[in-house]
GROMACS .gro file of C-alpha atoms in nm:
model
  187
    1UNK     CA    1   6.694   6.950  17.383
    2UNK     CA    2   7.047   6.794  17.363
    3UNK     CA    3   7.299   7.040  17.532
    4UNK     CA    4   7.668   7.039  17.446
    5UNK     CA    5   7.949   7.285  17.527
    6UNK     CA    6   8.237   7.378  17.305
    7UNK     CA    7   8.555   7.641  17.355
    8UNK     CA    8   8.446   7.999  17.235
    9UNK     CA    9   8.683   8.067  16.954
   10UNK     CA   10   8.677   8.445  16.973
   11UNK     CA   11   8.798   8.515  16.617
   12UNK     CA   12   8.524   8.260  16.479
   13UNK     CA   13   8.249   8.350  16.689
   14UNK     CA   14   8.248   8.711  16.722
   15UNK     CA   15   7.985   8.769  16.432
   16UNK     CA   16   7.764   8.500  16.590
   17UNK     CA   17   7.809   8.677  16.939
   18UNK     CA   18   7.797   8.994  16.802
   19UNK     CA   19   7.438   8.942  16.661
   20UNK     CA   20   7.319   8.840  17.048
   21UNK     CA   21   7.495   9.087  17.279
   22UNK     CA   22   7.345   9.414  17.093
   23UNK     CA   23   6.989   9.297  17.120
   24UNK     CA   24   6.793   9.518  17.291
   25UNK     CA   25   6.684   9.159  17.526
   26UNK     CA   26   7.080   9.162  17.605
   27UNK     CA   27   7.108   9.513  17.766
   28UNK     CA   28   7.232   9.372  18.052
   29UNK     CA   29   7.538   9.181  17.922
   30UNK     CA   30   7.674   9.568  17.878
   31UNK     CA   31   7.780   9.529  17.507
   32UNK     CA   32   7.483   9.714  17.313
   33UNK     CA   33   7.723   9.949  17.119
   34UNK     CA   34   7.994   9.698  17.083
   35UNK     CA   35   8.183   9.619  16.747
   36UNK     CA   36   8.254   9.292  16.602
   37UNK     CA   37   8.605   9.378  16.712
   38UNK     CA   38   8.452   9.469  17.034
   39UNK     CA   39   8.321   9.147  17.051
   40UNK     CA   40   8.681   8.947  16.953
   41UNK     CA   41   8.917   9.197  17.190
   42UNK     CA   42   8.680   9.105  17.517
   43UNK     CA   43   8.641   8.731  17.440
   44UNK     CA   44   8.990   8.726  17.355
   45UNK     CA   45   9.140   8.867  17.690
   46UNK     CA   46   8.867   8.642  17.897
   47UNK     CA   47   9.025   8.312  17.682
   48UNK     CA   48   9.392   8.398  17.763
   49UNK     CA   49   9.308   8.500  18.086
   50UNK     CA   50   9.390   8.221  18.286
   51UNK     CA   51   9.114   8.256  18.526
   52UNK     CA   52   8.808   8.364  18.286
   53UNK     CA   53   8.691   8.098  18.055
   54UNK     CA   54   8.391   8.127  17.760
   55UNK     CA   55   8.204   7.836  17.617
   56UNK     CA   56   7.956   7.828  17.378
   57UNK     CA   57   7.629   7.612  17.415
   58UNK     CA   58   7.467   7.379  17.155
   59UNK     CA   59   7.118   7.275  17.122
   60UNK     CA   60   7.162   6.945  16.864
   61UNK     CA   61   7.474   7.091  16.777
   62UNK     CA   62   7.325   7.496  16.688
   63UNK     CA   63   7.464   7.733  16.926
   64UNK     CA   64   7.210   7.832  17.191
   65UNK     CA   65   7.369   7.975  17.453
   66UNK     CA   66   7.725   8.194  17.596
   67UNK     CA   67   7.843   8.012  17.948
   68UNK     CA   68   8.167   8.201  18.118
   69UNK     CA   69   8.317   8.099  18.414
   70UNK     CA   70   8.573   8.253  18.634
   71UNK     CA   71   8.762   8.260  18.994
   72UNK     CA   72   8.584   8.526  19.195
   73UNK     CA   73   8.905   8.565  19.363
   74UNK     CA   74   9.096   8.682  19.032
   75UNK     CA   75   8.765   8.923  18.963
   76UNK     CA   76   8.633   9.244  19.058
   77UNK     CA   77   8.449   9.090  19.309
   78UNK     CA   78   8.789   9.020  19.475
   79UNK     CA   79   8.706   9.212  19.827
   80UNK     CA   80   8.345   9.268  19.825
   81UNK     CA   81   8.211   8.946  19.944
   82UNK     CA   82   8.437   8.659  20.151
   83UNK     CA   83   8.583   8.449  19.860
   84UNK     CA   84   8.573   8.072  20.006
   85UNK     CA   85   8.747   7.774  19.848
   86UNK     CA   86   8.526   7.622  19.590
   87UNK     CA   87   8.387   7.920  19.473
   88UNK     CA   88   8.337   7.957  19.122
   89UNK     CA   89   8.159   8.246  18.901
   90UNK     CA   90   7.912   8.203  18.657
   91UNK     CA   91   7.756   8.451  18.348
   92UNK     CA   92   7.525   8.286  18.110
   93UNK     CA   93   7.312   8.461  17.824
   94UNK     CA   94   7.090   8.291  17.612
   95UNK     CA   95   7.069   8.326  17.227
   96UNK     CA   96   6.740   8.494  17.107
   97UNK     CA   97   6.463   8.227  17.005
   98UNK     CA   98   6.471   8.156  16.630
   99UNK     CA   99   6.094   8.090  16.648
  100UNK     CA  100   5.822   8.152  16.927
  101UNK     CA  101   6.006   8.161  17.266
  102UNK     CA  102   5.975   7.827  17.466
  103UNK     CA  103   5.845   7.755  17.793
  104UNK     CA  104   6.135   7.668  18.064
  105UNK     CA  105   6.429   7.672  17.796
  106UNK     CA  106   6.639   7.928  17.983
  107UNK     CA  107   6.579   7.712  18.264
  108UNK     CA  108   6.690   7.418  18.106
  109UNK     CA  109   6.969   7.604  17.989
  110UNK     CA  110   7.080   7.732  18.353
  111UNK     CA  111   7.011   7.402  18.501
  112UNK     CA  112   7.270   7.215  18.251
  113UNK     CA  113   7.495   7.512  18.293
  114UNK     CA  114   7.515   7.431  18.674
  115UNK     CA  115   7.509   7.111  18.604
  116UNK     CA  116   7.847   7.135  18.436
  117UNK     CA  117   8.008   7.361  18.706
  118UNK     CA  118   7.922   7.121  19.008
  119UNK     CA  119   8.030   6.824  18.847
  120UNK     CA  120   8.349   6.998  18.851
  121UNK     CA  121   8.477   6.792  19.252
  122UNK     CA  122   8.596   7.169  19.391
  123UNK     CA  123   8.319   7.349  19.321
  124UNK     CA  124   8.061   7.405  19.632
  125UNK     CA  125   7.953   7.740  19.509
  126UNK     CA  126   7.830   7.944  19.211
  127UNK     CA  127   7.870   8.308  19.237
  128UNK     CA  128   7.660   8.549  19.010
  129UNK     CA  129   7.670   8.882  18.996
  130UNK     CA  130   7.366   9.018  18.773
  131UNK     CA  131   7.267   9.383  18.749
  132UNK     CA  132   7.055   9.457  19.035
  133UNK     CA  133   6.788   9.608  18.811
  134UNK     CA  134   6.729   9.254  18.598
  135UNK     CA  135   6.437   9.101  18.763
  136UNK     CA  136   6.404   8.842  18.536
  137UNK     CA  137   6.710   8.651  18.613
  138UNK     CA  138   6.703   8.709  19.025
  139UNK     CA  139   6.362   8.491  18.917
  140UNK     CA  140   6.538   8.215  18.725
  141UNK     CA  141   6.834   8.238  18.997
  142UNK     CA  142   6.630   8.172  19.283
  143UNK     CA  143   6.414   7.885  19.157
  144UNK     CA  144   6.737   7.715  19.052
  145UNK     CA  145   6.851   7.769  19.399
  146UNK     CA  146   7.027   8.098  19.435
  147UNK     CA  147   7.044   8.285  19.746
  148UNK     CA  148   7.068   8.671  19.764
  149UNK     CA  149   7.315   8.816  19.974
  150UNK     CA  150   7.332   9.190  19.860
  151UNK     CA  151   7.404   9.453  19.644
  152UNK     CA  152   7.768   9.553  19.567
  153UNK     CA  153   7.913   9.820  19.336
  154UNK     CA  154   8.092   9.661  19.074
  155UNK     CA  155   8.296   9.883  18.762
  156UNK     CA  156   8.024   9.837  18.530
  157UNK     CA  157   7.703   9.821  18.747
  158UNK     CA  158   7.527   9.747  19.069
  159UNK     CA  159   7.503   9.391  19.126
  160UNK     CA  160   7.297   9.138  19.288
  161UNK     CA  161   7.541   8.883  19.498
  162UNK     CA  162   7.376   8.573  19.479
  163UNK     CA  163   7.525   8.223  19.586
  164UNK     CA  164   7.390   7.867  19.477
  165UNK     CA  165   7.586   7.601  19.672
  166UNK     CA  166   7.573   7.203  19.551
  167UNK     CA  167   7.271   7.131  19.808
  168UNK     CA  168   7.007   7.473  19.718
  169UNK     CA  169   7.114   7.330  19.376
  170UNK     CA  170   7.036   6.979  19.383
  171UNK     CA  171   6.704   7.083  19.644
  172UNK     CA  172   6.606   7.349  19.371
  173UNK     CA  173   6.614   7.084  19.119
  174UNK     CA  174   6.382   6.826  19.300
  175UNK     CA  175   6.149   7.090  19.342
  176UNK     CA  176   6.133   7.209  18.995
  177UNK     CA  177   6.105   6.873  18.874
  178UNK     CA  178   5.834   6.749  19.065
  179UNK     CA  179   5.616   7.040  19.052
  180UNK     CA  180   5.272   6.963  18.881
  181UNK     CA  181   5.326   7.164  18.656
  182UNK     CA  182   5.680   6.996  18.504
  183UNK     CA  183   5.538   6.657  18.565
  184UNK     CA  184   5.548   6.488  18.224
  185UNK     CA  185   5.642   6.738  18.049
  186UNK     CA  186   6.037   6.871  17.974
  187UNK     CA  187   6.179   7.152  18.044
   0.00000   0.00000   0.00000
């Protein structure tokens, strides 16, 4: 696995987008009955927002995963949790396997997604905000070092506040990395 980023281009991508977010796996990105349009009006407002950035993720140069980031303070979560300096949001969904699923790659992919955000110098905290009912990521979230801190109501759902600071990060990450089971073998 070689991960890269590059700037969603929301006119060029939609199609490619479009075929992930209405998957049945992708229920909780919200999007199911979206159009291609849809798809081209949302990540068009998010890359002229000036606070909501999209990035799409290659494996060897194929796209493999959608990475946004935004201010929490310019976001619905505005008033439902403490905003602190440093604090910087985080959505991620993963492009559906084009062969047998593999063991640890959304891992992988969260790990170099977090990896990108905290080499940023201001950033101290990721903020995510999945829906409360997705089990699976709360998983993922806390072995990378995420830290519940509640439900809130958001527009479109009831999420699960969860913070990852630079240290639960980087601890996370020694864990994962030495357990027997990820010895000698990649993620």
């Amino acid at each position: 696995m070689s991960f890269t980023f590059r700037c969603l281009d929301p006119e060029a991508d939609a199609q490619l987008l479009h075929s992930w977010v209405t998957r049945p796996y992708a229920a909780f990105w919200g999007m199911q009955s979206a159009t291609v349009d849809d798809v081209v009006e949302e990540y068009s407002k998010i890359q002229s927002s000036g606070h909501h950035h999209a990035l799409l993720g290659l494996d060897d140069g194929v796209p493999a995963f959608l990475m946004e980031e935004y201010l929490p303070v310019l976001s619905p979560l505005a008033g439902l949790y403490a905003v602190q300096p440093g604090d910087i949001g985080m959505h991620l969904l993963v492009a559906p396997p084009d062969g047998p699923p593999r063991t640890g790659y959304t891992a992988a992919v969260m790990e170099t997604v977090l990896d990108r955000l905290f080499a940023k110098d201001k950033v101290e905290r990721v903020v995510v905000e999945p829906d409360a009912r997705n089990h699976k990521i709360h998983v993922l979230n806390a072995r990378l070092g995420f830290q519940p801190a509640g439900e809130v109501t958001l527009p479109d759902k009831q999420a699960l506040l969860s913070f990852c600071t630079r240290e639960a990060f980087h601890s996370a990450r020694a864990a994962l990395h030495s357990s027997p089971i990820h010895q000698g073998a990649s993620l």
